[in-house]
Coordinates of C-alpha atoms and ligand atoms in Angstrom, one line a residue:
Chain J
X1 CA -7.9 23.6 -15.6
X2 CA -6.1 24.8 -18.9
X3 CA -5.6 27.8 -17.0
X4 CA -4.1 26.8 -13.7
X5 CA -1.6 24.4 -16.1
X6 CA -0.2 27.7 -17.7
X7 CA 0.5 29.5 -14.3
X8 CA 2.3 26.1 -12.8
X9 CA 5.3 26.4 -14.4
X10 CA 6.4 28.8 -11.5
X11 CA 4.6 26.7 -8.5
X12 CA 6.2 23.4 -10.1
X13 CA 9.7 25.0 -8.5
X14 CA 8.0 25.5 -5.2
X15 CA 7.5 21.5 -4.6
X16 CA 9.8 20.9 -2.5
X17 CA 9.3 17.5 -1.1
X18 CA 12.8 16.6 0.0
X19 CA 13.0 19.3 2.2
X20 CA 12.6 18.0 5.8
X21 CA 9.8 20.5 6.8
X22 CA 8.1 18.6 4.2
X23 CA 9.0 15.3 5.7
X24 CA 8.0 16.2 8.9
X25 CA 4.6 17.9 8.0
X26 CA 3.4 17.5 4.0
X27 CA 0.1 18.8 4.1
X28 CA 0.3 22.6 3.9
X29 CA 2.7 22.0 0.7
X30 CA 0.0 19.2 -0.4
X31 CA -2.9 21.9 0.1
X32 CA -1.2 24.8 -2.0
X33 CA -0.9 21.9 -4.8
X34 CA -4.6 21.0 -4.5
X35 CA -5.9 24.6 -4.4
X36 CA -4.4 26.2 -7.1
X37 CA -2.7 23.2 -9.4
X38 CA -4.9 20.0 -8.9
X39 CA -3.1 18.3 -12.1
X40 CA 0.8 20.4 -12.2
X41 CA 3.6 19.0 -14.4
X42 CA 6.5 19.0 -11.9
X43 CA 9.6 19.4 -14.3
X44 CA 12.1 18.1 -11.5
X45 CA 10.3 15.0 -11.3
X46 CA 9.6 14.9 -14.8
X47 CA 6.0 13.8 -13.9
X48 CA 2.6 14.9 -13.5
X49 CA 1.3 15.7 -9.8
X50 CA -2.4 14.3 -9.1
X51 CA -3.8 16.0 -5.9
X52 CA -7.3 15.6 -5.5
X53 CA -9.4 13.0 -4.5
X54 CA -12.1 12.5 -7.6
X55 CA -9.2 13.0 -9.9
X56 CA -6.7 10.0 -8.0
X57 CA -9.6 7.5 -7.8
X58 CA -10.8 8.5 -11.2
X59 CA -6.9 7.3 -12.6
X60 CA -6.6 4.5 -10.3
X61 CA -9.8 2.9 -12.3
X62 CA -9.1 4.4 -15.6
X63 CA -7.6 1.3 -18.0
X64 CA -6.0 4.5 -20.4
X65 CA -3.4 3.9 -17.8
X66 CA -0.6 1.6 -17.0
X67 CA 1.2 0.4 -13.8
X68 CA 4.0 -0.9 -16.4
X69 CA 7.3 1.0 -15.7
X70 CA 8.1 0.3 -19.3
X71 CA 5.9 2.3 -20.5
X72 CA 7.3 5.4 -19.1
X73 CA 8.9 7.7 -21.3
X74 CA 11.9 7.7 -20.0
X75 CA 12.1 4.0 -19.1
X76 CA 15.0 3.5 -21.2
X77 CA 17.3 5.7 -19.7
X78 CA 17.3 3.8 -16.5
X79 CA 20.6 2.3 -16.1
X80 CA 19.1 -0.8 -14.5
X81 CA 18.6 -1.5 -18.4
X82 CA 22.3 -2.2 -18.7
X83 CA 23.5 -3.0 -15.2
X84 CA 21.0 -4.9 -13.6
X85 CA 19.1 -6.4 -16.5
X86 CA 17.5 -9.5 -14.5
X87 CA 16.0 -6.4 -12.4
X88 CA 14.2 -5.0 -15.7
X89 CA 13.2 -9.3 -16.3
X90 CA 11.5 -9.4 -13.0
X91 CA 9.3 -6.2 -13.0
X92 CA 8.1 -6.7 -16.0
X93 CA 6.5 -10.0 -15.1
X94 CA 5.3 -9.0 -11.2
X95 CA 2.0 -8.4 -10.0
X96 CA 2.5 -4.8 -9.8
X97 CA 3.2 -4.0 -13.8
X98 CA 1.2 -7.0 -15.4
X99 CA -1.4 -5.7 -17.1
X100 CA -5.3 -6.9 -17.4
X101 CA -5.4 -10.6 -18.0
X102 CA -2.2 -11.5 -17.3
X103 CA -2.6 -9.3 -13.8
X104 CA -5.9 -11.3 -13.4
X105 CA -4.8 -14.5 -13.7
X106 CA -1.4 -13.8 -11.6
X107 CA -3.6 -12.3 -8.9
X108 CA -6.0 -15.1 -8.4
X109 CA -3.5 -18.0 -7.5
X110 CA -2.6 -15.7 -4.6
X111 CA -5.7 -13.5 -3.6
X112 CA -7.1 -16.5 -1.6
X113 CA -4.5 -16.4 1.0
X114 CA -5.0 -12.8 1.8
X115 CA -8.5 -12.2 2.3
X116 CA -10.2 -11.0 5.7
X117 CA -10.7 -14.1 6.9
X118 CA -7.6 -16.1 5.7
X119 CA -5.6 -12.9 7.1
X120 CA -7.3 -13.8 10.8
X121 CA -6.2 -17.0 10.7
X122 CA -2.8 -15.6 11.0
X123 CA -3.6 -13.5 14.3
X124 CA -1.7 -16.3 16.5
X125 CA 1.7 -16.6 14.4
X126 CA 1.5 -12.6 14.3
X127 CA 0.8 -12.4 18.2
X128 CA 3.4 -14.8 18.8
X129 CA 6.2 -12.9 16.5
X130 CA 5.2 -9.2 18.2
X131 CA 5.4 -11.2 21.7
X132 CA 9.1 -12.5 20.8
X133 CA 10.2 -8.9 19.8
X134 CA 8.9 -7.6 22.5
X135 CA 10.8 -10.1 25.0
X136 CA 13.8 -9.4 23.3
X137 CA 13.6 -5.6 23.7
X138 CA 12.4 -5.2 26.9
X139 CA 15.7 -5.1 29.1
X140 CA 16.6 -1.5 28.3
X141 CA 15.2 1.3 30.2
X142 CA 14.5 3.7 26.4
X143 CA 13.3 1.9 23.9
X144 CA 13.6 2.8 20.2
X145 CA 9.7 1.6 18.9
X146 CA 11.0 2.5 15.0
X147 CA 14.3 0.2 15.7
X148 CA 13.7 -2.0 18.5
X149 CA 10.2 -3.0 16.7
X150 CA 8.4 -1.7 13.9
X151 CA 11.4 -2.7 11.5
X152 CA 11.6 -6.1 13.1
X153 CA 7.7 -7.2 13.2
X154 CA 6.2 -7.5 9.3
X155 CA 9.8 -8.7 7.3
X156 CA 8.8 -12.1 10.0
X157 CA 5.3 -12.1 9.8
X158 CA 6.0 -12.4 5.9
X159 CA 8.7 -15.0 5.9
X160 CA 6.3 -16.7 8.4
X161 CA 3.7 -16.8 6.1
X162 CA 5.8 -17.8 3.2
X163 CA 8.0 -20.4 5.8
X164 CA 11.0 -18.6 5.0
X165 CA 14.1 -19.9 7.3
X166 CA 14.8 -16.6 9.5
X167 CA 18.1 -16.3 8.3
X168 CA 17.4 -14.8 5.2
X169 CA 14.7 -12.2 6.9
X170 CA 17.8 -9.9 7.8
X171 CA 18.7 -9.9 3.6
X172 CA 14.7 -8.8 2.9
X173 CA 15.0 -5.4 4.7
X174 CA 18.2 -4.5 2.1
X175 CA 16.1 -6.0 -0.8
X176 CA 12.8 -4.5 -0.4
X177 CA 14.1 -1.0 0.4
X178 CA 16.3 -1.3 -3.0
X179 CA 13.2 -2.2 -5.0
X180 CA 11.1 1.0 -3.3
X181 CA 13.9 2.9 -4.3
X182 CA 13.4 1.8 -7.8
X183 CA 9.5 3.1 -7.9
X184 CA 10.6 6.5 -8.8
X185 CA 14.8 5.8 -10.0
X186 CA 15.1 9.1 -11.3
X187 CA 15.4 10.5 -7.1
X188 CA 17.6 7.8 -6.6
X189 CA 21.5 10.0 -6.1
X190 CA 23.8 9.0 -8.4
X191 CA 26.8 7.5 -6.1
X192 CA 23.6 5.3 -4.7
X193 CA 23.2 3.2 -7.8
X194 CA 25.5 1.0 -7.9
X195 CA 25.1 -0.2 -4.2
X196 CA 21.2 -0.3 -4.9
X197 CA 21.7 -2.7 -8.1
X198 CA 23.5 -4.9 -5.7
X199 CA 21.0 -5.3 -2.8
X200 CA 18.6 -5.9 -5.7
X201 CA 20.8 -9.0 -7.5
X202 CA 21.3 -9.8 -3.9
X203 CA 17.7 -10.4 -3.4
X204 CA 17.0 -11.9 -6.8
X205 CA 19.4 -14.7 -5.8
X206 CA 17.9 -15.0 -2.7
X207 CA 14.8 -15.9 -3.8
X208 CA 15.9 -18.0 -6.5
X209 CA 17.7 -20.0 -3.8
X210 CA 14.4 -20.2 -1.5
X211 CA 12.3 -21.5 -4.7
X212 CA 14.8 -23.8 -5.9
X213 CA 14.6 -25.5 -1.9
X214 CA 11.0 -25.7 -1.7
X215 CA 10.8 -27.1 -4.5
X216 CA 12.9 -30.1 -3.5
X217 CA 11.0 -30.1 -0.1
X218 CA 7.3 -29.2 -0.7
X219 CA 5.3 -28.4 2.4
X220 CA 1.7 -29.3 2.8
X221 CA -0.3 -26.5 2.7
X222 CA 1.9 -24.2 1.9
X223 CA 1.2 -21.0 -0.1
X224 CA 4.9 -21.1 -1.8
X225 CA 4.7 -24.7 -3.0
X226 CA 1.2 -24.3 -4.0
X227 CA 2.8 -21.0 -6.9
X228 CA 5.8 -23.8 -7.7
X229 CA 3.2 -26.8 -8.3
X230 CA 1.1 -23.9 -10.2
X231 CA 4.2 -22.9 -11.9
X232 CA 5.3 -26.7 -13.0
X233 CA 1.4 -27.1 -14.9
X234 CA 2.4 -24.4 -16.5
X235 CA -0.8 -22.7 -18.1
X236 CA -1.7 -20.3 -15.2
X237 CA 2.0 -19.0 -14.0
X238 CA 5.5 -19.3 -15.8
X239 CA 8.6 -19.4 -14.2
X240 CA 9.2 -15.4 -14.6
X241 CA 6.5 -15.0 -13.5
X242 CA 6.9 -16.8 -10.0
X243 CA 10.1 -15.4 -9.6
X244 CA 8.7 -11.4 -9.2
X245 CA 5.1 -13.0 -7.4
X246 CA 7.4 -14.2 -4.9
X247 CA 9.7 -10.8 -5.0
X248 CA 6.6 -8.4 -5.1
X249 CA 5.3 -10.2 -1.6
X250 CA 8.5 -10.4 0.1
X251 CA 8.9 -6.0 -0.9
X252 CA 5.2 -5.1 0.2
X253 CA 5.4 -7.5 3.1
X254 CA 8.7 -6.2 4.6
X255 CA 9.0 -2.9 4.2
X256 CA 5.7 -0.7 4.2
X257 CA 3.9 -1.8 7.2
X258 CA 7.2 -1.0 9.2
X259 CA 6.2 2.7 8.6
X260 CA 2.4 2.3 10.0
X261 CA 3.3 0.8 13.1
X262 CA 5.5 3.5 14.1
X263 CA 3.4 6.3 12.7
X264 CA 0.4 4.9 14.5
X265 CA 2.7 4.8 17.9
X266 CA 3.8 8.2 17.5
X267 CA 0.1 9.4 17.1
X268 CA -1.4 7.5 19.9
X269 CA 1.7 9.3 21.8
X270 CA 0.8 12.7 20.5
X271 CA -2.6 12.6 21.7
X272 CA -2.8 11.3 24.8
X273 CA -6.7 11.5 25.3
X274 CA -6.8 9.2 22.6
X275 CA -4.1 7.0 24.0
X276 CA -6.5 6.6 26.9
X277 CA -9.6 5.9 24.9
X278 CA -7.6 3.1 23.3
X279 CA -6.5 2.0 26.5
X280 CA -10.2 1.6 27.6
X281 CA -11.7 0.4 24.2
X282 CA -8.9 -1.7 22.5
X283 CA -11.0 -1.9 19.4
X284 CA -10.7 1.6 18.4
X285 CA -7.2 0.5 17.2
X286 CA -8.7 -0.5 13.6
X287 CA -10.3 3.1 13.2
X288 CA -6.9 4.4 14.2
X289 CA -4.9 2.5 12.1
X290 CA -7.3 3.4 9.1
X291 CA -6.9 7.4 10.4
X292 CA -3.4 7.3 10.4
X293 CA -3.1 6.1 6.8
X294 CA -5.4 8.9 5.8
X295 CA -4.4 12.1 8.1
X296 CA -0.8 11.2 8.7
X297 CA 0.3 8.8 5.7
X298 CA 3.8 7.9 5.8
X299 CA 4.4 8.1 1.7
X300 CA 6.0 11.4 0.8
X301 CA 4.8 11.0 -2.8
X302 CA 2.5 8.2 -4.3
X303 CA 1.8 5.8 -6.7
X304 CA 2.6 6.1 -10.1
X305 CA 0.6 5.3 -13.3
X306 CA 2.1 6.3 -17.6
X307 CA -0.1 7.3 -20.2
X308 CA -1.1 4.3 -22.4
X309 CA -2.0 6.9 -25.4
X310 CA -2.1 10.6 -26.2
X311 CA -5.0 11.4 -24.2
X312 CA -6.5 14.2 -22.0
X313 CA -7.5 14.9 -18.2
X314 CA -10.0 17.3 -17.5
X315 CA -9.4 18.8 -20.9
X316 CA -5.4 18.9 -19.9
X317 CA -3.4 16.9 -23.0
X318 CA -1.2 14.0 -21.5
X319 CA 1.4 12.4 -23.9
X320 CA 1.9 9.2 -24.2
X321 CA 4.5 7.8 -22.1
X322 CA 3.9 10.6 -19.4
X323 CA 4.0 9.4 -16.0
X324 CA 1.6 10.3 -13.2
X325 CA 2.1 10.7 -9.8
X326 CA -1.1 9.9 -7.6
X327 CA -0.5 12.1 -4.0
X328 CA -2.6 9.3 -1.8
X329 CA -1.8 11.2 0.8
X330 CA -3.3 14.6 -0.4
X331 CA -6.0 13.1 -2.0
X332 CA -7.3 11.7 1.5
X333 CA -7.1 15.2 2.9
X334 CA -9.2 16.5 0.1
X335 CA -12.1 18.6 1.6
X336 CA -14.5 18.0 -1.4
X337 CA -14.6 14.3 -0.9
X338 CA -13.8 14.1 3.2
X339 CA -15.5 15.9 5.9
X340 CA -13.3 17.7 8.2
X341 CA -10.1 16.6 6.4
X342 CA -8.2 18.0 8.9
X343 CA -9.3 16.6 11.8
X344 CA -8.1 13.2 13.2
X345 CA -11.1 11.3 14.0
X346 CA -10.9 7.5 14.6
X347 CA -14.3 7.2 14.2
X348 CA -14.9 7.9 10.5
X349 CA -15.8 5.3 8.0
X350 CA -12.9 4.4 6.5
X351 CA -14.7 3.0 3.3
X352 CA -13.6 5.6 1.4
X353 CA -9.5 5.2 2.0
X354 CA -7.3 5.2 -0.7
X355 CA -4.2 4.4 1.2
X356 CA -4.0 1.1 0.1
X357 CA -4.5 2.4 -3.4
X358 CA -7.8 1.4 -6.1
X359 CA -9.1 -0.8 -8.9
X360 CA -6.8 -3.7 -10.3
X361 CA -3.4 -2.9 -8.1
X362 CA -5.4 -2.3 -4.8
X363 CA -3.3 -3.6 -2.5
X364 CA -2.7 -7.2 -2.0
X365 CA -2.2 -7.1 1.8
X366 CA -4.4 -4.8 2.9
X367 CA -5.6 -7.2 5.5
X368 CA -2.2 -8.7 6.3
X369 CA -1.3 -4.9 6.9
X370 CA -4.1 -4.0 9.3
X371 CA -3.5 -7.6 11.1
X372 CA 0.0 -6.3 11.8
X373 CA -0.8 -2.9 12.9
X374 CA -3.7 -4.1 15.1
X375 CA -1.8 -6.7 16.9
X376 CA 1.8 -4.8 17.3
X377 CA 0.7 -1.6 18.2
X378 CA -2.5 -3.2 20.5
X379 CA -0.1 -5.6 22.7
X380 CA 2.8 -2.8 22.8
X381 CA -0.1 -0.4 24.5
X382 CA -1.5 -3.1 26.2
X383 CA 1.5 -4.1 27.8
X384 CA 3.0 -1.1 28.4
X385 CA 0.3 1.3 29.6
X386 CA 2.6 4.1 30.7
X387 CA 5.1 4.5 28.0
X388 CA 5.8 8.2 27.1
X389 CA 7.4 9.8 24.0
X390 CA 11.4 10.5 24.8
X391 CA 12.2 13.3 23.1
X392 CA 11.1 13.9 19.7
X393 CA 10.7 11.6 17.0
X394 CA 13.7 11.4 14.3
X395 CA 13.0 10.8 10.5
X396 CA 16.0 10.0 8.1
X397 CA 16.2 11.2 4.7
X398 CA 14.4 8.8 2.2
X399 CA 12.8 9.9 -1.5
X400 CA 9.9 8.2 -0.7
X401 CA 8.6 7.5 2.4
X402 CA 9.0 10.1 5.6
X403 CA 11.0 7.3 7.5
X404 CA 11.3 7.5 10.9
X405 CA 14.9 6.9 12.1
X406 CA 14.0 6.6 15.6
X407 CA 11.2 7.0 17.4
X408 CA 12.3 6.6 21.6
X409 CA 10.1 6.2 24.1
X410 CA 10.4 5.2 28.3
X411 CA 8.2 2.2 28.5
X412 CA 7.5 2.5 32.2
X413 CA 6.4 -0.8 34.0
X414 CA 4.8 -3.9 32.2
X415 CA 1.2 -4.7 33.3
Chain N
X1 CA -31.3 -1.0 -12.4
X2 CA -28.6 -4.5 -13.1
X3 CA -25.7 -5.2 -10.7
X4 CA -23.3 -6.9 -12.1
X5 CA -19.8 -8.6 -10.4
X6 CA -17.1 -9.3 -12.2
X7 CA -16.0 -12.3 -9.8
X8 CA -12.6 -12.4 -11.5
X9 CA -12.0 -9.4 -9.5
X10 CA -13.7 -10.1 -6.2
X11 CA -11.7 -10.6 -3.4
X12 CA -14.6 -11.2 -0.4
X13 CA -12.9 -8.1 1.1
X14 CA -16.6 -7.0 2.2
X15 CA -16.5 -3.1 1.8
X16 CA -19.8 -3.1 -0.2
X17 CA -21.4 -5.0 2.5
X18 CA -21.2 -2.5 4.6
X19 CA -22.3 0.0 2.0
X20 CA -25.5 -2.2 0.7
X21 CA -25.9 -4.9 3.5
X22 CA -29.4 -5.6 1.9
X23 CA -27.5 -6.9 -1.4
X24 CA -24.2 -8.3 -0.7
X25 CA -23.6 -11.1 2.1
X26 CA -20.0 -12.6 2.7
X27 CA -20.6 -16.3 2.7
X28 CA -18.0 -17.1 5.7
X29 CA -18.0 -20.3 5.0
X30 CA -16.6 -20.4 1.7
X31 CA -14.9 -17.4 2.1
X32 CA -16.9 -15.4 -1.2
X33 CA -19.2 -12.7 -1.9
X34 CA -23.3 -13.7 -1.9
X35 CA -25.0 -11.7 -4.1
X36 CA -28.7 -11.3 -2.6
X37 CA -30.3 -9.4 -5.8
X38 CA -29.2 -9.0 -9.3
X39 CA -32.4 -6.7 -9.8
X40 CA -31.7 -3.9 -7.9
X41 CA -35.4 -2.1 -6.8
X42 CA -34.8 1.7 -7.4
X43 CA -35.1 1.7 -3.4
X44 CA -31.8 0.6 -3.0
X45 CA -30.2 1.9 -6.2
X46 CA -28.5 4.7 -4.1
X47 CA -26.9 2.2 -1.6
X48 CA -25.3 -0.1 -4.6
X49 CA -24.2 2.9 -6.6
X50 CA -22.5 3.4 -3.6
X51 CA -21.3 -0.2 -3.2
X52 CA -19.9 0.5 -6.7
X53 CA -18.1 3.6 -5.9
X54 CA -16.0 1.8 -2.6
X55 CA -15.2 -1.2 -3.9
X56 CA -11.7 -1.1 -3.9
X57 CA -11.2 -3.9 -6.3
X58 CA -13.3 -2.2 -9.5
X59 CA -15.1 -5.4 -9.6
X60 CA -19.2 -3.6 -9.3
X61 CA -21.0 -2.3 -11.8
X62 CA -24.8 -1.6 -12.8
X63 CA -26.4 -1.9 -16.4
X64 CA -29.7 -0.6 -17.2
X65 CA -32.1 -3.5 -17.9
Ligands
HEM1 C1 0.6 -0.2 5.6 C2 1.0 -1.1 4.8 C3 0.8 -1.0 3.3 C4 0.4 0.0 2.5 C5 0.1 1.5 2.8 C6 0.4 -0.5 1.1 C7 0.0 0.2 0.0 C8 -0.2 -0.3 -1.3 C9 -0.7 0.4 -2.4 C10 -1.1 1.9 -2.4 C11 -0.7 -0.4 -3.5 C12 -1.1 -0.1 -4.9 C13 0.0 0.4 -5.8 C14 -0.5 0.9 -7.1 O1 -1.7 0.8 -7.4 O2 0.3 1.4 -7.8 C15 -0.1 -1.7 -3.0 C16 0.0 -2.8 -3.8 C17 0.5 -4.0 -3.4 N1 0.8 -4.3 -2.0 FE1 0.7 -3.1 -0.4 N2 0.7 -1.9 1.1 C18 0.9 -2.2 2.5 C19 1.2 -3.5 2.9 C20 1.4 -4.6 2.2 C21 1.7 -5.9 2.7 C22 1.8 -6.3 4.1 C23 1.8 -6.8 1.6 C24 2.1 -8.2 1.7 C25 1.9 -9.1 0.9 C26 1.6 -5.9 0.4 C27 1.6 -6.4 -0.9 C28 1.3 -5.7 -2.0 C29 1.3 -6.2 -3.4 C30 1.8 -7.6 -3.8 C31 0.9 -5.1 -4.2 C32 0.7 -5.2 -5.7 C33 -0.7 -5.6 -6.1 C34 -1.0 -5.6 -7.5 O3 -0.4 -4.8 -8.3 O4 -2.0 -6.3 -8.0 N3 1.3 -4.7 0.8 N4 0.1 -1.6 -1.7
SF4_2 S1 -16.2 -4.6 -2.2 FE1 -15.7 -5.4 -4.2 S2 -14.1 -6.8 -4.0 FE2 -14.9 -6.4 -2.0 S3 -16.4 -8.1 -1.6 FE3 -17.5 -6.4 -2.5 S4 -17.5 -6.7 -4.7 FE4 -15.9 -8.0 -3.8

């Protein structure tokens, strides 16, 4: 390992992951990193790259590591520090930087609502929100499945769950993709920032507002009043506290599963023998969903973690401070921990995913997530058992996530 | 061989029942992980070392007695 680190300092250059050939296809880029630089400082991102399985899993569970931004070495130098200070307030006290027993004790006022079976009981509300987009869509003759649907289906299902007026659910969108951004600020173009520091006060205020209201009008049963009534005893959640619980779900609700419903469409679409076997065997969806997180993941990079202490990986010194880049999405296409990496098969166990990340920070709405896909891209098939790919699908520049701008298809005739 | 949860980190998302379906049971009715065995006979050691590895949650581990 020493000795691939001191050739990298050439291949580093070669990541290139804002090209669009990398957004369209990642992998052979992803395999060159895992075959001859497994653990690469990547001076442009001013990061470490993580690119094989045993080594990202190994992280994800390893408590030398942090999920605290604050921690990074260059955490100071963000100019949210100065400009958009309540920003800074917030992520230190969400889910997704709190560390050990604070995280733990966050976690379980909310984990309740979104395990497997408290997820199912949302199947209806989510059948009923995909129906209504549907309805609305249907008129045209092309149909655009990232536009017309995908962005429209989870920001609802999460303000449903939450019983968040609709009116707001348009102010999500901006919001959550203004946090994302934030994940790794140093991509974020320099005549961006100002306008992302506003979506993000924007959003603050929002859900200061929607707190505030609730907690005038409580609501039996509800999963928001019960974090304001945990919040008001005041030893299990402060007021901080609530304010970036509340954030964190509203960002991974709205904005991720967006991404899996139109990559799953656009790889039923591409395979066509598949789209039939779905057609025949509707529950083959939940292996395709979990295929199409691992062999086509939307996430250009991955999920970060900083060096709590001097320390050392596989013999590699890490300094304090240093932040690492986990590549999910290489990591699931390792061929030393998957079988036939490369091949898209829907039947595979899936217990061995990392797309929904590992250990402590494993993600919260896994199940809401699958729910989502299952239902929206099920009833869309369902109903519309002809529908071709129209041209070819579009992605839009993004320093994250290999968006897809547009994605058109002709729906042909409703059964 | 000892299995040991740590419940603060359970989340009843039943991956290690379908790794070690002789050891873990979801208890549908109150929505949590069963435990069957806290002794785990070296038969099915292999199955909960695997439990261990998948859970996604880091909440499995085994002790030697
Ligand atoms: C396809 C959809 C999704 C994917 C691929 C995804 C992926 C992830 C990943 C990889 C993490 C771990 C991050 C880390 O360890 O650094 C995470 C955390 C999280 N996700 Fe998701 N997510 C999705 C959907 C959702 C949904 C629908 C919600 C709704 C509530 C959600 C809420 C969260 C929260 C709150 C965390 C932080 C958990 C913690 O730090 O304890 N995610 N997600
Ligand atoms: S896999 Fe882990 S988190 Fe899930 S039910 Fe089993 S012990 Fe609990």
């Amino acid at each position: 390992m020493l000795e691939q680190q001191s050739h990298a300092a050439g291949r580093s250059a070669d990541f290139k992951p804002f090209s669009s050939e990398y957004t369209r296809d990642p992998y052979p880029a992803l395999e060159r990193l895992r075959e001859s630089a497994p653990l690469l400082y990547w001076d442009e991102g001013r990061c470490w790259l993580v690119s094989r399985y045993a080594m990202v899993v190994q992280l994800l569970r390893d408590p030398r590591f942090t999920t605290d931004r604050q921690a990074w070495e260059f955490a100071s130098a963000n100019p949210a520090h100065t400009q958009c200070p309540e920003f800074v307030a917030m992520n230190k006290n969400g889910l997704f930087s709190l560390d050990q027993a604070a995280h733990t004790r966050v976690r379980k006022l909310v984990s309740p609502s979104f395990t497997p079976r408290a997820t199912e009981r949302l199947r209806p509300a989510v059948q009923a929100i995909v129906d209504e987009v549907l309805s609305t869509a249907e008129a045209g003759e092309t149909f655009d499945v990232a536009r017309d649907f995908a962005d429209k289906i989870p920001v609802r299902v999460i303000g449903a769950m939450l019983g968040i007026p609709v009116s707001y659910q348009d102010k999500f969108h901006h919001f959550a993709d203004a946090v994302i951004q934030q994940l790794l600020p140093m991509l974020i173009p320099p005549g961006s920032i100002e306008a992302n520091f506003a979506a993000i006060r924007e959003g603050i205020a929002m859900i200061g507002e929607i707190i505030d209201d609730r907690r005038k009008n409580p609501i039996e049963g509800d999963i928001l009043t019960s974090l304001i009534q945990a919040e008001e005893l005041g030893d299990r959640l402060n007021k901080d506290e609530l304010m970036a619980l509340v954030s964190g779900l509203i960002v991974g609700g709205s904005e991720t599963t967006v991404h899996l419903i139109g990559f799953m469409v656009l790889n039923l679409l591409r395979r066509p023998a598949l789209m039939e076997q779905v057609k025949e065997n509707p529950e083959l969806m939940k292996g395709v969903l979990e295929e199409v997180l691992r062999f086509d993941n939307f996430g250009k990079l991955g999920i970060t973690r900083y060096a709590k202490e001097d320390t050392e990986v596989e013999g590699v010194p890490i300094k304090k401070g240093q932040m690492m880049v986990l590549l999910l999405n290489s990591a699931m296409r390792d061929a030393s921990a998957i079988d036939m990496p490369d091949a898209f098969d829907p039947s595979r166990e899936s217990v061995t995913s990392i797309a929904f990340g590992n250990g402590a920070h494993f993600c919260l709405g896994a199940n809401l997530a699958r729910l989502e896909g299952q239902v929206a891209v099920g009833t869309l098939v369902a109903r519309y058992p002809e529908m071709q790919l129209e041209g070819e699908a579009v992605f839009g520049p993004h320093p994250l996530i290999r968006k897809l701008d547009s994605l058109k298809v002709r729906l042909g005739p409703p059964r | 061989m000892r299995l040991v949860v740590d419940w603060d980190r359970c989340e009843a998302n039943g991956v290690c029942v379908k790794a070690a379906p002789e050891v873990f049971r979801l208890d549908e009715a109150e929505d949590r992980l069963n435990v069957l065995m806290e002794e785990v006979p070296s038969e099915l050691q292999e199955k909960v070392e695997r439990a261990v590895r998948v859970c996604p949650r880091q909440a499995l581990s085994t002790r030697e007695k």
